[in-house]
Amino acid sequence: MLLPRNTMAANPLELQPYAQLDDEDCLQRIIAAKAALGERVVILGHHYQRDEVFEHADFSGDSLKLSRQAADSRAEFIVFCGVHFMAEVADILSRPEQVSILPDLSAGCSMADMADLDKVERAWQELASVLNPEETVTPVTYINSAANLKAFCGNHGGVVCTSTNARRILEWSFAQRDKVLFFPDQHLGRNTGAAMGIPLEQMVVWDFDLPMGGLTAEQIHQAKIILWKGYCSVHQMFRPAQIENFRSEHPDGKVISHPECSYEVCQLSDHVGSTEYIIQTIRDSAPGTHWLVGTELNLVNRLHNQMKPEGKTVQFMSPTVCMCSTMFRIDPQHLAWVLENLVEGTVVNRITVPENVANSARVALRRMLEISA
Ligand code: 13P
Ligand code: SF4
C-alpha cells in the first residue's frame, strides 16, 4: 500500500530505545525489517558510509551513480545512507509517490553549507554590475549543495555537476557562455579547470564575505572560472608533504586523490578522480601495488581490507584520522529505527523538497544526467 505523500509519523517508534542497542542487535533487526518490506524499500549507500551501514545497501556508489539509482528506482521508500543533499536529489528525481528518507536528519555536508541562496543571488547581482551574467556566465553547482542552489542553476541556464562528470559539465558550460561561476567547492572547480588547460590566473576566488567577492572588475573580466570560496573539511587535511614522504619511502608506489583535495595535492598525485574512479583504479591495478589514497577514511579502510588478499596495500594519506563526521552520523541504530517504523506503516525522517524548488532543480539535474549519459 502506498502511503500518502505527506504522511508523517502518526505514532512513531521512539528513537531513544534504539540508542541502547548494540550493532549486532541492529544487524538482525535491519535484516528482518528489510525482509518484511521486500521490494517496497531500497537502501542506497554512499562509499563513505561506515561498514555496519554500508553492508545493508542494495546499491552503493558515488554521488553520480546514486543519483541515477534514485532516478531509476521503483521502490516506495528510498532510504539514503549518505548526507542531506543526496536524499534531496533522491526526492527530486524520484516519482511523486516515492518517499526519500535520511536516517539521521543531522547528516549534512559542511561544504554544501558554505553556499546559500542569499549569497549566490548577491554574487549574481554584483556580477551584473560589471557584466551581463545571463549572457556571459554559466552557474554550475557541485551536487554537494542545497536544492535551492540547484534550482538557481536551473533558472539561470546552469547545471549540476559531480566529481565524476565535472570536466564534461564545464565543457558544456563554456559552450553556452564564456565564463563559469562554480560553487561551492573551489578545489573541484580549480582542479577540473586546470586539467582542461585553463591557467590558474584565469580562475579567481569569490570570497562570499566580501563586497564583489573581493575582486576587481578587471579580475572578473579576465576570469574564465569564478570559484566560490568553499572547501571540504575532510579533503583539505591532505598535504603535499604527506605525498613526498610516501614517495621517498615507496618510490614505486602510486598516489590517488579525490578532486576535492587542494590543487597542490592533486598535481602531485598520479591519478585524480571521484570515489567510484578511485575504487575502480585500485581494483584494476597490478597485484603488489602500494597505494596512497587522499579521500575519506571509511572508504580507504574498506579498500585496504578488500585489496589485501590481492597483495595490494592501500594506505590513508594523512597520519591523523580524518573522516566525514556527518556521513558517520548514519549508524545502524538510526537505520534500524527508520526501517522498523516503515514496517509499522510510519514514515520518519522524510526529506521533501518544495515543489517549486524541485521543479527548477530537476531542470539542472536532468541537464547533468543528459550531458554525462
Ligand atoms: P563523490 O561524488 O566522489 O561520491 O564525492 C562526494 C563527496 O561528498 C566527496 O566528499
Ligand atoms: Fe561533504 Fe566533505 Fe563529507 Fe563529502 S566528505 S559529504 S564534501 S563534508
Tab-separated table of C-alpha atoms and ligand atoms in Angstrom:
chain	number	residue	atom	x	y	z
A	1	MET	CA	0.000	0.000	0.000
A	2	LEU	CA	1.360	3.435	-0.908
A	3	LEU	CA	1.454	5.986	1.879
A	4	PRO	CA	0.110	9.447	1.015
A	5	ARG	CA	2.896	11.861	0.003
A	6	ASN	CA	2.887	13.867	3.219
A	7	THR	CA	2.430	11.053	5.682
A	8	MET	CA	4.028	11.993	8.979
A	9	ALA	CA	4.748	9.656	11.824
A	10	ALA	CA	1.321	9.056	13.443
A	11	ASN	CA	2.840	7.088	16.276
A	12	PRO	CA	6.499	6.698	15.532
A	13	LEU	CA	8.590	4.143	17.377
A	14	GLU	CA	10.710	6.286	19.668
A	15	LEU	CA	14.369	6.676	18.697
A	16	GLN	CA	15.638	6.644	22.275
A	17	PRO	CA	15.495	2.847	22.914
A	18	TYR	CA	17.414	2.212	19.686
A	19	ALA	CA	20.398	4.146	21.050
A	20	GLN	CA	20.779	1.371	23.661
A	21	LEU	CA	21.020	-1.395	21.035
A	22	ASP	CA	24.430	-2.728	20.106
A	23	ASP	CA	25.442	-3.094	16.469
A	24	GLU	CA	24.818	-6.873	16.458
A	25	ASP	CA	21.199	-6.424	17.645
A	26	CYS	CA	20.732	-3.759	14.989
A	27	LEU	CA	22.144	-6.045	12.299
A	28	GLN	CA	19.490	-8.691	12.969
A	29	ARG	CA	16.689	-6.135	13.203
A	30	ILE	CA	17.724	-4.385	9.965
A	31	ILE	CA	17.828	-7.721	8.124
A	32	ALA	CA	14.378	-8.652	9.479
A	33	ALA	CA	12.847	-5.248	8.646
A	34	LYS	CA	14.299	-5.305	5.139
A	35	ALA	CA	12.903	-8.793	4.590
A	36	ALA	CA	9.470	-7.661	5.810
A	37	LEU	CA	9.483	-4.645	3.473
A	38	GLY	CA	10.824	-6.569	0.474
A	39	GLU	CA	10.832	-4.558	-2.761
A	40	ARG	CA	8.971	-1.680	-1.123
A	41	VAL	CA	12.289	-0.344	0.149
A	42	VAL	CA	15.649	0.310	-1.478
A	43	ILE	CA	18.709	1.297	0.568
A	44	LEU	CA	21.311	3.462	-1.181
A	45	GLY	CA	24.751	3.685	0.429
A	46	HIS	CA	27.494	6.212	-0.350
A	47	HIS	CA	31.065	4.868	-0.295
A	48	TYR	CA	31.914	6.942	2.799
A	49	GLN	CA	29.390	5.126	4.971
A	50	ARG	CA	30.729	3.014	7.806
A	51	ASP	CA	30.801	-0.758	7.144
A	52	GLU	CA	27.998	-1.621	9.594
A	53	VAL	CA	25.649	0.527	7.497
A	54	PHE	CA	27.230	0.044	4.068
A	55	GLU	CA	26.683	-3.741	4.187
A	56	HIS	CA	22.903	-3.198	4.072
A	57	ALA	CA	22.966	-1.094	0.898
A	58	ASP	CA	21.138	-2.548	-2.110
A	59	PHE	CA	23.159	-0.166	-4.258
A	60	SER	CA	26.378	1.627	-3.427
A	61	GLY	CA	28.158	4.299	-5.377
A	62	ASP	CA	29.435	7.831	-5.711
A	63	SER	CA	27.106	10.812	-5.985
A	64	LEU	CA	26.507	10.408	-9.723
A	65	LYS	CA	25.823	6.690	-9.605
A	66	LEU	CA	23.477	7.050	-6.640
A	67	SER	CA	21.543	9.931	-8.214
A	68	ARG	CA	20.983	7.727	-11.300
A	69	GLN	CA	19.932	4.905	-8.997
A	70	ALA	CA	17.438	7.186	-7.228
A	71	ALA	CA	16.000	8.248	-10.599
A	72	ASP	CA	15.628	4.619	-11.750
A	73	SER	CA	14.293	3.188	-8.507
A	74	ARG	CA	10.754	1.825	-8.388
A	75	ALA	CA	10.677	1.273	-4.598
A	76	GLU	CA	8.128	3.147	-2.458
A	77	PHE	CA	10.800	4.089	0.058
A	78	ILE	CA	14.317	5.246	-0.798
A	79	VAL	CA	16.408	5.126	2.376
A	80	PHE	CA	19.517	7.184	1.659
A	81	CYS	CA	22.560	6.308	3.737
A	82	GLY	CA	24.537	9.401	2.849
A	83	VAL	CA	24.093	13.105	3.567
A	84	HIS	CA	21.208	15.551	3.284
A	85	PHE	CA	21.791	16.849	-0.263
A	86	MET	CA	21.818	13.262	-1.559
A	87	ALA	CA	18.404	12.496	-0.040
A	88	GLU	CA	17.133	15.770	-1.571
A	89	VAL	CA	18.365	14.651	-5.001
A	90	ALA	CA	16.573	11.326	-4.495
A	91	ASP	CA	13.343	13.192	-3.696
A	92	ILE	CA	13.704	15.495	-6.722
A	93	LEU	CA	14.479	12.715	-9.220
A	94	SER	CA	12.074	10.069	-7.954
A	95	ARG	CA	8.360	9.827	-8.780
A	96	PRO	CA	5.963	11.934	-6.663
A	97	GLU	CA	4.589	8.949	-4.760
A	98	GLN	CA	8.053	7.738	-3.715
A	99	VAL	CA	9.399	8.727	-0.318
A	100	SER	CA	13.016	9.726	0.345
A	101	ILE	CA	14.330	9.118	3.865
A	102	LEU	CA	17.558	10.211	5.592
A	103	PRO	CA	18.087	8.040	8.707
A	104	ASP	CA	19.609	10.933	10.713
A	105	LEU	CA	18.478	14.439	9.782
A	106	SER	CA	21.661	15.953	11.192
A	107	ALA	CA	23.760	14.253	8.479
A	108	GLY	CA	24.561	17.363	6.427
A	109	CYS	CA	27.633	18.370	4.411
A	110	SER	CA	29.741	21.216	5.775
A	111	MET	CA	30.920	22.136	2.290
A	112	ALA	CA	27.349	22.323	0.957
A	113	ASP	CA	26.548	24.714	3.820
A	114	MET	CA	29.254	27.149	2.610
A	115	ALA	CA	26.981	28.395	-0.166
A	116	ASP	CA	23.420	29.579	0.388
A	117	LEU	CA	20.868	31.120	-1.916
A	118	ASP	CA	21.163	34.647	-0.463
A	119	LYS	CA	24.904	34.728	-1.011
A	120	VAL	CA	24.725	33.241	-4.509
A	121	GLU	CA	21.962	35.667	-5.545
A	122	ARG	CA	24.002	38.550	-4.155
A	123	ALA	CA	27.045	37.355	-6.127
A	124	TRP	CA	24.907	37.193	-9.287
A	125	GLN	CA	23.665	40.765	-8.731
A	126	GLU	CA	27.161	42.044	-8.006
A	127	LEU	CA	28.472	40.365	-11.164
A	128	ALA	CA	25.679	42.167	-13.029
A	129	SER	CA	27.328	45.475	-12.135
A	130	VAL	CA	30.341	44.619	-14.350
A	131	LEU	CA	28.925	42.242	-16.990
A	132	ASN	CA	25.654	40.614	-18.056
A	133	PRO	CA	25.771	37.252	-16.241
A	134	GLU	CA	22.692	35.884	-18.047
A	135	GLU	CA	24.673	36.078	-21.289
A	136	THR	CA	28.244	35.549	-20.143
A	137	VAL	CA	28.263	33.304	-17.034
A	138	THR	CA	27.008	29.704	-16.665
A	139	PRO	CA	26.286	28.927	-12.999
A	140	VAL	CA	27.478	25.413	-12.097
A	141	THR	CA	26.772	23.883	-8.729
A	142	TYR	CA	28.517	20.816	-7.402
A	143	ILE	CA	25.913	18.223	-6.400
A	144	ASN	CA	27.104	18.853	-2.808
A	145	SER	CA	24.715	21.796	-2.434
A	146	ALA	CA	21.219	22.593	-1.236
A	147	ALA	CA	18.269	22.001	-3.576
A	148	ASN	CA	17.561	25.741	-3.905
A	149	LEU	CA	21.041	26.287	-5.391
A	150	LYS	CA	20.362	23.572	-7.958
A	151	ALA	CA	17.104	25.414	-8.636
A	152	PHE	CA	19.062	28.669	-9.075
A	153	CYS	CA	21.175	26.942	-11.737
A	154	GLY	CA	18.066	25.510	-13.398
A	155	ASN	CA	16.551	29.007	-13.564
A	156	HIS	CA	19.689	30.707	-14.930
A	157	GLY	CA	20.762	28.356	-17.738
A	158	GLY	CA	23.100	26.442	-15.442
A	159	VAL	CA	23.678	22.867	-14.433
A	160	VAL	CA	24.755	20.497	-11.637
A	161	CYS	CA	27.991	18.503	-11.699
A	162	THR	CA	29.577	15.709	-9.679
A	163	SER	CA	33.247	14.879	-9.246
A	164	THR	CA	32.837	12.204	-11.954
A	165	ASN	CA	31.457	14.421	-14.691
A	166	ALA	CA	32.857	17.875	-13.767
A	167	ARG	CA	35.016	18.150	-16.898
A	168	ARG	CA	32.213	17.284	-19.315
A	169	ILE	CA	29.898	19.675	-17.491
A	170	LEU	CA	32.424	22.520	-17.697
A	171	GLU	CA	32.943	21.846	-21.407
A	172	TRP	CA	29.173	22.082	-21.910
A	173	SER	CA	29.044	25.231	-19.770
A	174	PHE	CA	31.723	27.003	-21.819
A	175	ALA	CA	29.851	26.052	-24.992
A	176	GLN	CA	26.870	28.036	-23.611
A	177	ARG	CA	28.626	31.096	-22.177
A	178	ASP	CA	32.126	32.492	-21.864
A	179	LYS	CA	32.588	32.118	-18.076
A	180	VAL	CA	31.541	29.817	-15.229
A	181	LEU	CA	30.518	30.660	-11.677
A	182	PHE	CA	31.382	27.439	-9.808
A	183	PHE	CA	30.103	26.719	-6.294
A	184	PRO	CA	30.538	25.663	-3.538
A	185	ASP	CA	33.869	23.748	-3.883
A	186	GLN	CA	36.764	25.868	-5.142
A	187	HIS	CA	39.062	22.807	-5.347
A	188	LEU	CA	36.894	20.711	-7.674
A	189	GLY	CA	36.456	23.787	-9.888
A	190	ARG	CA	40.166	24.640	-9.945
A	191	ASN	CA	41.388	21.064	-10.428
A	192	THR	CA	38.936	20.476	-13.263
A	193	GLY	CA	39.738	23.808	-14.914
A	194	ALA	CA	43.471	23.116	-14.654
A	195	ALA	CA	43.023	19.650	-16.236
A	196	MET	CA	41.249	21.425	-19.136
A	197	GLY	CA	44.252	23.731	-19.592
A	198	ILE	CA	42.784	26.879	-18.053
A	199	PRO	CA	45.644	28.930	-16.489
A	200	LEU	CA	45.443	29.449	-12.711
A	201	GLU	CA	45.356	33.263	-13.206
A	202	GLN	CA	42.066	32.856	-15.056
A	203	MET	CA	40.463	31.091	-12.093
A	204	VAL	CA	39.701	33.661	-9.401
A	205	VAL	CA	38.263	33.023	-5.931
A	206	TRP	CA	34.991	34.696	-4.970
A	207	ASP	CA	35.098	35.455	-1.235
A	208	PHE	CA	31.397	35.486	-0.366
A	209	ASP	CA	32.015	37.545	2.786
A	210	LEU	CA	33.418	40.494	0.814
A	211	PRO	CA	31.708	43.008	-1.496
A	212	MET	CA	32.195	41.928	-5.137
A	213	GLY	CA	33.745	38.726	-3.783
A	214	GLY	CA	36.886	40.744	-3.025
A	215	LEU	CA	37.590	41.019	-6.778
A	216	THR	CA	38.103	43.984	-9.104
A	217	ALA	CA	36.081	44.448	-12.289
A	218	GLU	CA	39.310	43.782	-14.204
A	219	GLN	CA	39.848	40.422	-12.446
A	220	ILE	CA	36.261	39.398	-13.210
A	221	HIS	CA	36.599	40.347	-16.885
A	222	GLN	CA	39.852	38.332	-17.162
A	223	ALA	CA	38.468	35.241	-15.400
A	224	LYS	CA	37.238	32.068	-17.087
A	225	ILE	CA	36.098	30.438	-13.819
A	226	ILE	CA	34.906	32.290	-10.720
A	227	LEU	CA	35.430	29.839	-7.859
A	228	TRP	CA	33.299	30.027	-4.713
A	229	LYS	CA	35.489	30.049	-1.608
A	230	GLY	CA	34.144	26.716	-0.268
A	231	TYR	CA	36.035	23.559	0.601
A	232	CYS	CA	35.625	20.127	2.167
A	233	SER	CA	36.984	20.000	5.696
A	234	VAL	CA	37.950	16.330	5.206
A	235	HIS	CA	39.830	16.651	1.910
A	236	GLN	CA	41.594	19.896	2.812
A	237	MET	CA	43.513	17.940	5.500
A	238	PHE	CA	45.741	16.230	2.933
A	239	ARG	CA	49.127	17.872	2.309
A	240	PRO	CA	51.848	17.699	-0.377
A	241	ALA	CA	54.390	16.745	2.332
A	242	GLN	CA	52.416	13.553	3.026
A	243	ILE	CA	52.823	12.563	-0.635
A	244	GLU	CA	56.528	13.475	-0.640
A	245	ASN	CA	57.140	11.306	2.464
A	246	PHE	CA	55.312	8.387	0.867
A	247	ARG	CA	57.284	8.705	-2.362
A	248	SER	CA	60.599	8.699	-0.518
A	249	GLU	CA	59.597	5.520	1.355
A	250	HIS	CA	57.855	3.819	-1.596
A	251	PRO	CA	59.419	5.074	-4.854
A	252	ASP	CA	57.282	2.646	-6.896
A	253	GLY	CA	54.070	3.466	-5.015
A	254	LYS	CA	51.065	5.174	-6.593
A	255	VAL	CA	49.115	8.163	-5.317
A	256	ILE	CA	45.419	8.738	-5.994
A	257	SER	CA	43.297	11.651	-4.743
A	258	HIS	CA	39.764	12.979	-4.831
A	259	PRO	CA	39.423	16.307	-6.724
A	260	GLU	CA	38.140	17.982	-3.535
A	261	CYS	CA	41.800	17.919	-2.404
A	262	SER	CA	43.934	21.028	-2.946
A	263	TYR	CA	45.484	21.841	-6.328
A	264	GLU	CA	48.980	21.082	-4.930
A	265	VAL	CA	47.922	17.616	-3.690
A	266	CYS	CA	46.199	16.801	-6.984
A	267	GLN	CA	49.215	17.979	-9.008
A	268	LEU	CA	51.463	15.590	-7.057
A	269	SER	CA	49.053	12.639	-7.450
A	270	ASP	CA	49.317	10.003	-10.185
A	271	HIS	CA	45.528	9.849	-10.517
A	272	VAL	CA	42.688	12.187	-9.547
A	273	GLY	CA	39.017	11.224	-9.566
A	274	SER	CA	35.750	10.540	-7.788
A	275	THR	CA	35.214	7.846	-5.190
A	276	GLU	CA	33.975	5.446	-7.891
A	277	TYR	CA	37.052	6.192	-10.028
A	278	ILE	CA	39.370	5.638	-7.059
A	279	ILE	CA	37.813	2.240	-6.318
A	280	GLN	CA	37.948	1.133	-9.954
A	281	THR	CA	41.542	2.289	-10.484
A	282	ILE	CA	42.788	0.465	-7.386
A	283	ARG	CA	40.801	-2.679	-8.282
A	284	ASP	CA	42.317	-2.662	-11.791
A	285	SER	CA	45.902	-2.188	-10.566
A	286	ALA	CA	48.522	-4.930	-10.577
A	287	PRO	CA	48.982	-7.198	-7.525
A	288	GLY	CA	51.655	-5.824	-5.223
A	289	THR	CA	50.838	-2.145	-5.891
A	290	HIS	CA	51.221	0.138	-2.886
A	291	TRP	CA	48.623	2.940	-2.923
A	292	LEU	CA	48.431	6.214	-1.032
A	293	VAL	CA	44.858	7.498	-1.110
A	294	GLY	CA	43.563	11.019	-0.451
A	295	THR	CA	39.913	10.561	0.384
A	296	GLU	CA	37.633	9.676	3.295
A	297	LEU	CA	38.851	7.148	5.860
A	298	ASN	CA	35.944	4.669	5.821
A	299	LEU	CA	36.356	4.106	2.098
A	300	VAL	CA	40.146	3.792	2.353
A	301	ASN	CA	39.896	1.254	5.197
A	302	ARG	CA	37.330	-0.801	3.264
A	303	LEU	CA	39.549	-0.774	0.168
A	304	HIS	CA	42.531	-1.787	2.276
A	305	ASN	CA	40.667	-4.857	3.580
A	306	GLN	CA	39.270	-5.778	0.160
A	307	MET	CA	42.631	-5.466	-1.611
A	308	LYS	CA	44.781	-7.261	0.976
A	309	PRO	CA	44.060	-10.747	-0.441
A	310	GLU	CA	45.251	-9.487	-3.848
A	311	GLY	CA	48.559	-8.401	-2.320
A	312	LYS	CA	47.800	-4.674	-2.720
A	313	THR	CA	48.405	-2.177	0.063
A	314	VAL	CA	46.018	0.750	0.417
A	315	GLN	CA	47.255	3.462	2.755
A	316	PHE	CA	45.451	6.561	4.020
A	317	MET	CA	47.179	9.827	3.072
A	318	SER	CA	47.023	11.602	6.417
A	319	PRO	CA	48.747	10.421	9.614
A	320	THR	CA	45.725	11.704	11.574
A	321	VAL	CA	42.176	10.357	11.417
A	322	CYS	CA	40.013	12.488	9.124
A	323	MET	CA	36.659	11.007	8.380
A	324	CYS	CA	33.446	12.681	7.300
A	325	SER	CA	31.756	13.159	10.669
A	326	THR	CA	28.373	13.862	9.112
A	327	MET	CA	28.395	10.713	6.953
A	328	PHE	CA	29.288	8.891	10.185
A	329	ARG	CA	26.046	10.061	11.821
A	330	ILE	CA	24.163	7.413	9.873
A	331	ASP	CA	24.569	4.474	12.224
A	332	PRO	CA	22.918	1.031	12.425
A	333	GLN	CA	20.700	2.310	15.262
A	334	HIS	CA	19.126	5.034	13.069
A	335	LEU	CA	18.843	2.635	10.133
A	336	ALA	CA	17.028	0.035	12.281
A	337	TRP	CA	14.751	2.786	13.621
A	338	VAL	CA	13.631	4.114	10.207
A	339	LEU	CA	13.143	0.604	8.761
A	340	GLU	CA	11.128	-0.715	11.711
A	341	ASN	CA	8.957	2.388	11.541
A	342	LEU	CA	8.289	1.642	7.875
A	343	VAL	CA	7.311	-1.912	8.796
A	344	GLU	CA	4.817	-0.371	11.263
A	345	GLY	CA	3.474	1.862	8.443
A	346	THR	CA	5.102	5.057	9.701
A	347	VAL	CA	7.482	7.316	7.775
A	348	VAL	CA	10.099	9.097	9.863
A	349	ASN	CA	12.829	11.490	8.661
A	350	ARG	CA	11.292	12.103	5.283
A	351	ILE	CA	13.114	14.594	3.048
A	352	THR	CA	10.741	16.669	0.946
A	353	VAL	CA	11.870	19.423	-1.408
A	354	PRO	CA	9.135	22.045	-2.022
A	355	GLU	CA	7.623	21.556	-5.463
A	356	ASN	CA	8.612	24.915	-6.973
A	357	VAL	CA	12.240	24.377	-5.889
A	358	ALA	CA	12.204	20.738	-7.021
A	359	ASN	CA	10.898	21.660	-10.492
A	360	SER	CA	13.753	24.079	-11.185
A	361	ALA	CA	16.383	21.872	-9.532
A	362	ARG	CA	15.204	18.962	-11.689
A	363	VAL	CA	15.964	21.026	-14.814
A	364	ALA	CA	19.610	21.429	-13.724
A	365	LEU	CA	19.922	17.802	-12.590
A	366	ARG	CA	18.407	16.407	-15.791
A	367	ARG	CA	20.756	18.579	-17.851
A	368	MET	CA	23.619	16.999	-15.941
A	369	LEU	CA	22.329	13.451	-16.455
A	370	GLU	CA	21.866	14.075	-20.203
A	371	ILE	CA	25.305	15.629	-20.641
A	372	SER	CA	27.020	12.807	-18.729
A	373	ALA	CA	24.917	9.951	-20.174
B	1	13P	P1	31.719	11.504	-4.913
B	1	13P	O1	30.900	12.157	-5.974
B	1	13P	O2	33.062	11.127	-5.383
B	1	13P	O3	30.958	10.388	-4.311
B	1	13P	O4	32.002	12.561	-3.765
B	1	13P	C1	31.004	13.019	-2.928
B	1	13P	C2	31.569	13.628	-1.736
B	1	13P	O5	30.882	14.159	-0.900
B	1	13P	C3	33.016	13.607	-1.599
B	1	13P	O6	33.382	14.283	-0.473
B	2	SF4	FE1	30.690	16.988	2.423
B	2	SF4	FE2	33.341	16.629	2.627
B	2	SF4	FE3	31.655	14.975	3.886
B	2	SF4	FE4	31.879	14.911	1.209
B	2	SF4	S1	33.475	14.387	2.708
B	2	SF4	S2	29.971	14.862	2.382
B	2	SF4	S3	32.187	17.089	0.772
B	2	SF4	S4	31.930	17.180	4.270
